[in-house]
Tab-separated table of C-alpha atoms in Angstrom:
chain	number	residue	atom	x	y	z
A	296	MET	CA	18.106	9.520	-0.774
A	297	LYS	CA	14.732	8.121	-1.855
A	298	ASN	CA	13.240	9.587	-5.006
A	299	ILE	CA	9.567	10.206	-5.533
A	300	VAL	CA	7.412	10.961	-8.552
A	301	LEU	CA	4.300	12.815	-7.657
A	302	ALA	CA	1.021	12.561	-9.668
A	303	GLU	CA	-1.764	14.970	-8.599
A	304	ASP	CA	-3.942	16.969	-10.912
A	305	HIS	CA	-4.411	20.099	-8.565
A	306	ALA	CA	-1.365	22.380	-8.999
A	307	ILE	CA	-1.820	23.993	-5.559
A	308	ILE	CA	-1.961	20.613	-3.802
A	309	ARG	CA	0.939	19.270	-5.887
A	310	ASP	CA	3.062	22.358	-4.930
A	311	GLY	CA	2.136	21.907	-1.233
A	312	LEU	CA	3.073	18.236	-1.355
A	313	LYS	CA	6.526	19.019	-2.889
A	314	LEU	CA	7.193	21.575	-0.260
A	315	LEU	CA	6.136	19.119	2.575
A	316	ILE	CA	8.288	16.271	1.159
A	317	SER	CA	11.232	18.675	0.821
A	318	THR	CA	11.283	19.084	4.626
A	319	ARG	CA	12.633	15.549	4.931
A	320	PRO	CA	16.347	15.359	3.904
A	321	ASN	CA	16.127	11.754	2.738
A	322	LEU	CA	13.248	12.382	0.293
A	323	SER	CA	13.284	14.056	-3.083
A	324	VAL	CA	10.477	14.705	-5.550
A	325	VAL	CA	12.297	14.224	-8.844
A	326	ALA	CA	9.299	14.793	-11.095
A	327	ASP	CA	5.654	15.712	-10.971
A	328	THR	CA	2.614	15.808	-13.221
A	329	GLY	CA	-1.137	16.471	-13.204
A	330	ASP	CA	-1.790	14.113	-16.144
A	331	GLY	CA	-2.107	10.333	-15.723
A	332	GLY	CA	-0.825	9.901	-19.303
A	333	ASP	CA	2.593	11.269	-18.267
A	334	VAL	CA	3.185	8.990	-15.324
A	335	GLU	CA	4.609	5.887	-16.962
A	336	ARG	CA	7.145	8.083	-19.038
A	337	LEU	CA	8.231	9.826	-15.823
A	338	LEU	CA	8.786	6.524	-14.143
A	339	ARG	CA	10.950	5.267	-17.041
A	340	GLU	CA	12.986	8.482	-17.098
A	341	HIS	CA	13.541	8.809	-13.355
A	342	GLN	CA	13.208	5.258	-12.014
A	343	PRO	CA	12.010	6.466	-8.551
A	344	ASP	CA	11.522	4.483	-5.391
A	345	LEU	CA	7.951	5.661	-4.879
A	346	LEU	CA	4.989	6.999	-6.870
A	347	LEU	CA	2.654	9.212	-4.855
A	348	LEU	CA	-0.572	8.862	-6.872
A	349	ASP	CA	-3.948	10.517	-6.909
A	350	LEU	CA	-6.644	8.228	-8.126
A	351	ASP	CA	-8.764	10.743	-10.166
A	352	LEU	CA	-6.160	11.790	-12.780
A	353	PRO	CA	-7.078	13.067	-16.292
A	354	GLY	CA	-5.554	10.930	-19.048
A	355	LEU	CA	-5.407	7.703	-17.206
A	356	HIS	CA	-7.160	6.687	-13.953
A	357	GLY	CA	-4.991	5.880	-10.949
A	358	LEU	CA	-6.276	2.306	-10.635
A	359	GLU	CA	-5.381	1.417	-14.250
A	360	LEU	CA	-1.991	3.097	-13.753
A	361	THR	CA	-1.365	1.065	-10.586
A	362	ARG	CA	-2.084	-2.151	-12.377
A	363	ARG	CA	0.154	-1.241	-15.331
A	364	ILE	CA	3.026	-0.036	-13.073
A	365	LYS	CA	2.958	-3.158	-10.936
A	366	THR	CA	3.208	-5.261	-14.082
A	367	SER	CA	5.950	-3.252	-15.846
A	368	THR	CA	7.971	-1.913	-12.838
A	369	PRO	CA	6.935	-3.855	-9.693
A	370	ALA	CA	9.858	-2.500	-7.711
A	371	VAL	CA	8.248	0.931	-7.647
A	372	ARG	CA	6.154	1.427	-4.511
A	373	VAL	CA	2.722	3.044	-5.192
A	374	LEU	CA	1.116	5.096	-2.461
A	375	ILE	CA	-2.396	6.229	-3.235
A	376	LEU	CA	-3.321	9.772	-1.989
A	377	THR	CA	-7.032	10.356	-2.451
A	378	GLY	CA	-10.146	11.855	-1.157
A	379	SER	CA	-12.120	8.659	-1.707
A	380	PRO	CA	-12.711	6.843	1.593
A	381	GLY	CA	-15.185	4.236	0.262
A	382	PRO	CA	-14.469	0.435	0.927
A	383	ALA	CA	-14.833	-0.342	-2.788
A	384	SER	CA	-12.171	2.197	-3.714
A	385	VAL	CA	-9.815	0.970	-0.991
A	386	ARG	CA	-10.228	-2.668	-1.960
A	387	ALA	CA	-9.823	-1.958	-5.654
A	388	ALA	CA	-6.581	-0.044	-5.023
A	389	PHE	CA	-5.030	-2.883	-3.169
A	390	GLU	CA	-6.302	-5.433	-5.616
A	391	ALA	CA	-4.604	-3.419	-8.343
A	392	GLY	CA	-1.272	-3.732	-6.427
A	393	ALA	CA	-1.040	-0.494	-4.349
A	394	ASP	CA	1.402	-0.474	-1.369
A	395	GLY	CA	-0.542	2.052	0.676
A	396	TYR	CA	-3.627	4.206	0.787
A	397	VAL	CA	-3.787	7.656	2.465
A	398	LEU	CA	-6.758	10.012	2.586
A	399	LYS	CA	-6.175	13.735	1.649
A	400	HIS	CA	-7.933	14.976	4.782
A	401	GLU	CA	-5.264	13.335	7.032
A	402	ASN	CA	-2.546	15.541	8.464
A	403	ALA	CA	0.953	16.053	6.970
A	404	ASP	CA	2.660	13.899	9.580
A	405	GLU	CA	0.533	10.933	8.678
A	406	LEU	CA	1.492	11.329	4.981
A	407	LEU	CA	5.168	11.543	5.725
A	408	HIS	CA	4.805	8.438	8.058
A	409	ALA	CA	2.950	6.566	5.339
A	410	ILE	CA	5.714	7.399	2.778
A	411	SER	CA	8.455	6.160	5.203
A	412	LEU	CA	6.602	2.911	5.938
A	413	VAL	CA	5.752	2.152	2.308
A	414	LEU	CA	9.364	2.903	1.230
A	415	SER	CA	10.517	0.304	3.850
A	416	GLY	CA	8.116	-2.341	2.563
A	417	ILE	CA	5.203	-2.028	4.946
A	418	VAL	CA	1.739	-1.789	3.466
A	419	TYR	CA	-0.053	1.285	4.921
A	420	LEU	CA	-3.757	2.124	5.314
A	421	SER	CA	-4.850	5.614	6.442
A	422	LYS	CA	-5.670	5.688	10.149
A	423	GLY	CA	-9.265	6.518	9.604
A	424	LEU	CA	-9.692	3.402	7.574
A	425	ASN	CA	-7.981	0.839	9.785
A	426	GLY	CA	-11.185	-0.503	11.266
A	427	MET	CA	-12.966	-0.657	7.854
A	428	ALA	CA	-16.170	-1.460	9.764
A	429	ASP	CA	-18.277	-0.827	6.715
A	430	LEU	CA	-16.236	-2.960	4.432
A	431	PRO	CA	-18.289	-5.933	3.276
A	432	SER	CA	-16.682	-9.210	4.413
A	433	SER	CA	-16.125	-12.170	2.167
A	434	PRO	CA	-15.914	-15.692	3.583
A	435	ALA	CA	-12.575	-17.606	3.297
A	436	PRO	CA	-12.556	-20.297	0.675
A	437	ALA	CA	-11.211	-22.460	3.446
A	438	PRO	CA	-11.329	-21.976	7.212
A	439	ILE	CA	-8.297	-20.368	8.692
A	440	THR	CA	-7.218	-20.606	12.375
A	441	ALA	CA	-6.926	-17.684	14.822
A	442	ARG	CA	-3.159	-17.960	14.614
A	443	GLU	CA	-3.274	-17.816	10.826
A	444	GLN	CA	-5.506	-14.812	10.998
A	445	GLU	CA	-2.867	-13.078	13.180
A	446	ILE	CA	-0.168	-14.058	10.667
A	447	LEU	CA	-2.344	-12.890	7.683
A	448	ALA	CA	-2.822	-9.512	9.354
A	449	LEU	CA	0.909	-9.106	9.868
A	450	ILE	CA	1.772	-10.120	6.277
A	451	ALA	CA	-0.759	-7.565	5.054
A	452	HIS	CA	1.187	-4.964	7.057
A	453	GLY	CA	4.415	-6.017	5.322
A	454	ALA	CA	6.036	-8.004	8.158
A	455	SER	CA	8.704	-10.615	7.193
A	456	SER	CA	8.699	-14.171	8.575
A	457	SER	CA	11.362	-13.131	11.117
A	458	ASP	CA	9.354	-10.070	12.229
A	459	ILE	CA	6.206	-12.263	12.666
A	460	ALA	CA	8.283	-14.839	14.650
A	461	ASP	CA	9.511	-12.162	17.009
A	462	ARG	CA	6.068	-10.629	17.531
A	463	LEU	CA	4.224	-13.956	18.032
A	464	HIS	CA	7.109	-15.707	19.914
A	465	LEU	CA	7.435	-18.475	17.343
A	466	SER	CA	10.298	-19.940	15.458
A	467	VAL	CA	10.919	-18.706	11.947
A	468	LEU	CA	10.467	-22.222	10.551
A	469	THR	CA	6.937	-22.399	12.268
A	470	VAL	CA	5.950	-19.088	10.764
A	471	ARG	CA	7.105	-20.096	7.305
A	472	LYS	CA	4.993	-23.267	7.575
A	473	HIS	CA	1.955	-21.276	8.736
A	474	ARG	CA	2.516	-18.799	5.939
A	475	GLN	CA	2.809	-21.512	3.263
A	476	ASN	CA	-0.349	-23.219	4.504
A	477	LEU	CA	-2.207	-19.875	4.664
A	478	MET	CA	-1.204	-18.792	1.124
A	479	GLY	CA	-2.189	-22.202	-0.181
A	480	LYS	CA	-5.574	-22.332	1.494
A	481	LEU	CA	-6.519	-18.847	0.204
A	482	SER	CA	-4.810	-19.071	-3.203
A	483	LEU	CA	-2.757	-15.922	-2.536
A	484	HIS	CA	0.624	-15.192	-4.130
A	485	ASN	CA	1.897	-11.910	-2.859
A	486	VAL	CA	1.503	-9.205	-0.184
A	487	ALA	CA	-0.866	-7.130	-2.310
A	488	GLU	CA	-3.253	-10.155	-2.708
A	489	VAL	CA	-2.952	-10.836	1.088
A	490	THR	CA	-3.771	-7.179	1.826
A	491	ALA	CA	-6.764	-7.262	-0.534
A	492	TYR	CA	-8.013	-10.426	1.124
A	493	ALA	CA	-7.487	-9.057	4.600
A	494	LEU	CA	-9.523	-5.914	3.686
A	495	ARG	CA	-12.388	-8.016	2.274
A	496	SER	CA	-12.479	-10.171	5.319
A	497	ASN	CA	-12.214	-7.392	7.884
A	498	LEU	CA	-8.772	-8.741	9.058
A	499	PHE	CA	-6.734	-5.676	8.181
A	500	ARG	CA	-6.211	-4.423	11.723
A	501	PRO	CA	-3.265	-2.809	13.547
A	502	PRO	CA	-0.561	-5.475	14.167
A	503	PRO	CA	-0.549	-7.020	17.601
């Protein structure tokens, strides 16, 4: 059973989300709140696997919450659920350490799919944002090869070195070397930073 804390300031939406999540036998909402100031306390009390978080909460904004949570309890996955589709909002969420970003206008199946993937360690971006055509690009501090771009996109989606090796028909050792070179070139240290870089550089695309 995977436990979820839900933070959403609209009570009707919160009740609907609890009902939706309850349809999955392996998921349980163990606590919910409409106040950003309550979130960290609920995480300490319930130690959930995932926080489903609205960005625009009274008390404490979702971006600040995400930064604080990823510092204090990095094992908790943070899935942003918001009505804000703007590139700046998406980029800021991933830079803060979010593990996924889903828009509220998407359907229930996508949300459940996003929860499942984020719980399994895969970074998720709402279907309508995958192209991110309007996201301003930023040049790489060092040139990266086409192969490194493929690997970066897969890392951003949460793929392990063995997953990448299988997808690209490479040895695990080769992937690890590419990964090490890539992270060094771009001064990246974790999947959240890779995802933020991929978004800024228009490299966050569906895996090959």
